[in-house]
Amino acid sequence: MTEQRFKQVTSAVLGITVFAPVSAEPEAVPVTFTCPKCGGRLGYDLKSSGIACEYCGYQAPVSTTQVGTRAGKFEFTLETLQAAEAGWGEMRNQLHCDNCGAELSYPKGAVAAACPYCASNKVNVTLSERKELRPQVLVPFAIKPDGLQAIISEWFSQGWLHPGKLAQSAALRKFVPFYLPYWTFSADFEADWKAQVAHVVTETYWDPGSKSHRTRTRTEWRWESGSIDDQVQNLLVCGVNPSRLNWNLLKEIEPYDLRGLVKFQPELLAGMNAQAYDLPLVEAWDKGKGEIRDLAVEQAISGKTVRNLSIDLIYDNEKWRYIFLPVFIAVYRFNEKTYQVMVNGQSGKVSGQKPIDWTKAWLVILACLLPGFLTMAIGLITSVIGVGFPILFVGIVLLIIGMVIAFFIYKEADRWENK
Amino acid sequence: MGEQVTEFANSDFPKLEVRDQLSWFPDAEVVACQECGRVFLVLPDMDDTLCPMCGKAPLKPQQSLVLSRPPELLLTPRLNNANLSQAFAGFISGVPYRTPDLTAENLTNRSRLVFWPMWLVDGDVKGEWQAMMGFDYQVKTARERLGSGGWSSTPELRTQTRFEPRRGSIERHYDNLAVPALLEHATIIEKLGSYNHQEAVNFTPDAINGAVVLMPNLDPQQLTGAAQVKLIAQAGAEAMRAAGAQSRQEFSLRGEYKNLNWTEYLLPIFSSHYADDDGREHTVYVQAQGGKVYGPRMASRRKAKTLSLILFGLGLLSLIAAMILMIVNNENVNFECSVAVLLMTFALMLIIGIAQLLRVKRWNSNQTSQFPPL
């Protein structure tokens, strides 16, 4: 066992020195990645899962330590909440490039970027002065570029309402690996609930009309109460503001297996796109609590029909952590319209918007309705000779069936475009 | 960290010696209790009075070991006669068949101010310390409620403590750390409550003002361990303050303790006494700062006996009346009822009379076992 290192800290009493443990984590400093062989741009290579020079082919492995769900969690201390609320100050947008000496200005919250002068990749891990608000763990990309192409080709080829040339679209080559900031939340919660619960009661009564006993059912509302004692572990809330990224798509590519969390290494972000959170911790936790509330309501109701439900909910042992999760994102234009596609960088699960060939869609909808119309028309014509009514009736039925099918086709087409 | 070294180099241990005259209590006479053996300094006119601590024997002049060096600090009594009388009045209330001598007035008139000793230790501590220091911090949580208007949330703050290891060195001098000077120190504090040492003043002979001064029965030479514990506790408290912590666990100190200087510190109690029915004296103590009273509150067996005899007499009269009625007319139904009532009265008087005697016996037995002399 290695002995813990200590360093002297301020003492409030003369004649007494105080030493506190030194964090095992090295001090966070911005890191510049340049090739030791040719001075070219070094970046993380998804194919080899190491860093590689795109000019001379130099490669080096990146050692990672898998920590999984044992990764450190933090409490909602007032200091952390205030720091998390403060956002990224203007000063933090300035970075020095160690390679060419340039003073660079990055977008707010940029964690990884390239120097525009010497092209060296930089990873800025000093965004926050508070350690817990710096990236400490992430799930590395498990999907290799080849695998991604196969997944995307398959996904684009699915469905028959989409334009035929979509599968050959340039969008296939536009997927960019992103490390997205996520908050994970864990908490114990206790809830006391009270509600009127519906009970269906069968009773026998005397029916004067039929002069016999008959049975009937009625709903009886009874006050009931109960308590819930449960917990949530590793509830994921994306740290990117929903106005900037489609949360519906992000939800659809979940889940992530957090057992794959590894300790943060700047090399893992070299040349990648990574942005610090812009949805503050408090707001993210509010969203997380929304899911816990839904869970509490679901457990309280638990299949029952209730009314006047009231719940008192208290939280305990609330913890959070700040992580990066891998996503491939593509934003492409088709027929002057913008579409977004996301791929889970760990599991390969895809979600996205796909353009619809509306000519094809309307033709299909028309084809659905046509048998009904035609049959009705025949019915009308043959009604002149007195045999048309059954045909007309069949036509109406076919039209209704056709309309239902057409409605679902329209909804599905619209969903693909506007997820 | 090296081996633990405990040193008491250059320490000044005060000597208890036989003296006739003391510079700090000029007219004092050295007396001792023949029963409990405690040694006191009293004014000459106070010898032959009852021992203020055990109350079982008179104080007699005796050559004994006393402290020649004057005390350093003293706590002056906060109670005046009115407070004392009030404290005694509260003390004697609720005693069944109170002993005639047990009155607030008697206790107040007989009360004597007694100063009992503690040692004060000054010393140097030099060494290395380590501990788990506790730092308080606040976490934000919430209490939420779903009602007819939807969810509402009330934020709450919860204080928690995070323990972290800290270590360091210490080189400090500490003054006036109080260490027991009496074997019965813990008992006195337990029975009478602790003192507010912040109110201690420098000793002057006038401050004693004719009071009785009890001499230490613990020698400082035997108390180095206790002094070390005090020094460690003080060092721990200061290390905690130095680290900016609010609590500490597992504090340990390795080093040396030097230049111990021992002086005396006097604490006040009032001692009073009363006699029970049998003439046995019982001592009552009052903590002269807080006013807490300790001592047995004896009931009067004589009073209880008198009442019982009256009850027995009434019972006997009822019995005689019942017998006469039975002899006079034993056929009348009304007379039979009266006889029954009289017999029941006899039985009742007998039971109540015996119960009073038993009650007082039990009360006194409890008092003497629960409140032995200090």
Coordinates of N, CA and C in Angstrom, one line a residue, chain A residues 76 80-82 84-85 183 185 277 279-289, chain B residues 140:
Chain A
F76 N -24.4 17.5 -3.3 CA -24.9 18.8 -3.8 C -24.5 19.8 -2.7
T80 N -20.3 23.7 -4.6 CA -20.3 23.1 -5.9 C -21.5 23.7 -6.7
L81 N -22.6 23.8 -6.1 CA -23.8 24.3 -6.8 C -23.5 25.7 -7.3
Q82 N -22.9 26.5 -6.4 CA -22.6 27.9 -6.9 C -21.6 27.9 -8.0
A84 N -21.0 25.5 -10.2 CA -21.7 24.9 -11.4 C -22.6 25.9 -12.0
E85 N -23.2 26.8 -11.2 CA -24.1 27.8 -11.7 C -23.4 28.9 -12.4
W183 N -24.8 14.6 -17.0 CA -24.9 14.5 -15.5 C -25.5 13.1 -15.2
F185 N -27.2 11.1 -11.9 CA -27.7 11.3 -10.6 C -28.1 10.0 -9.9
Y277 N -20.5 21.2 -20.2 CA -21.9 21.3 -20.1 C -22.4 22.8 -20.2
L279 N -25.9 23.1 -19.6 CA -27.1 23.0 -18.8 C -26.6 22.8 -17.4
P280 N -26.7 23.8 -16.5 CA -26.1 23.8 -15.2 C -26.6 22.6 -14.3
L281 N -25.8 22.3 -13.4 CA -26.2 21.1 -12.5 C -27.6 21.2 -11.9
V282 N -27.9 22.4 -11.4 CA -29.2 22.5 -10.7 C -30.3 22.3 -11.7
E283 N -30.2 22.9 -12.9 CA -31.3 22.7 -13.9 C -31.4 21.2 -14.3
A284 N -30.2 20.6 -14.5 CA -30.2 19.2 -14.8 C -30.8 18.3 -13.7
W285 N -30.5 18.6 -12.5 CA -31.0 17.9 -11.4 C -32.6 18.1 -11.3
D286 N -33.0 19.3 -11.6 CA -34.5 19.5 -11.7 C -35.1 18.5 -12.7
K287 N -34.4 18.4 -13.8 CA -35.0 17.4 -14.8 C -34.9 16.0 -14.3
G288 N -33.8 15.7 -13.6 CA -33.7 14.3 -13.0 C -34.7 14.1 -12.0
K289 N -35.0 15.1 -11.2 CA -36.1 15.0 -10.2 C -37.4 14.8 -10.8
Chain B
K140 N -27.6 20.8 -0.4 CA -28.9 21.3 -0.7 C -29.8 20.1 -1.1

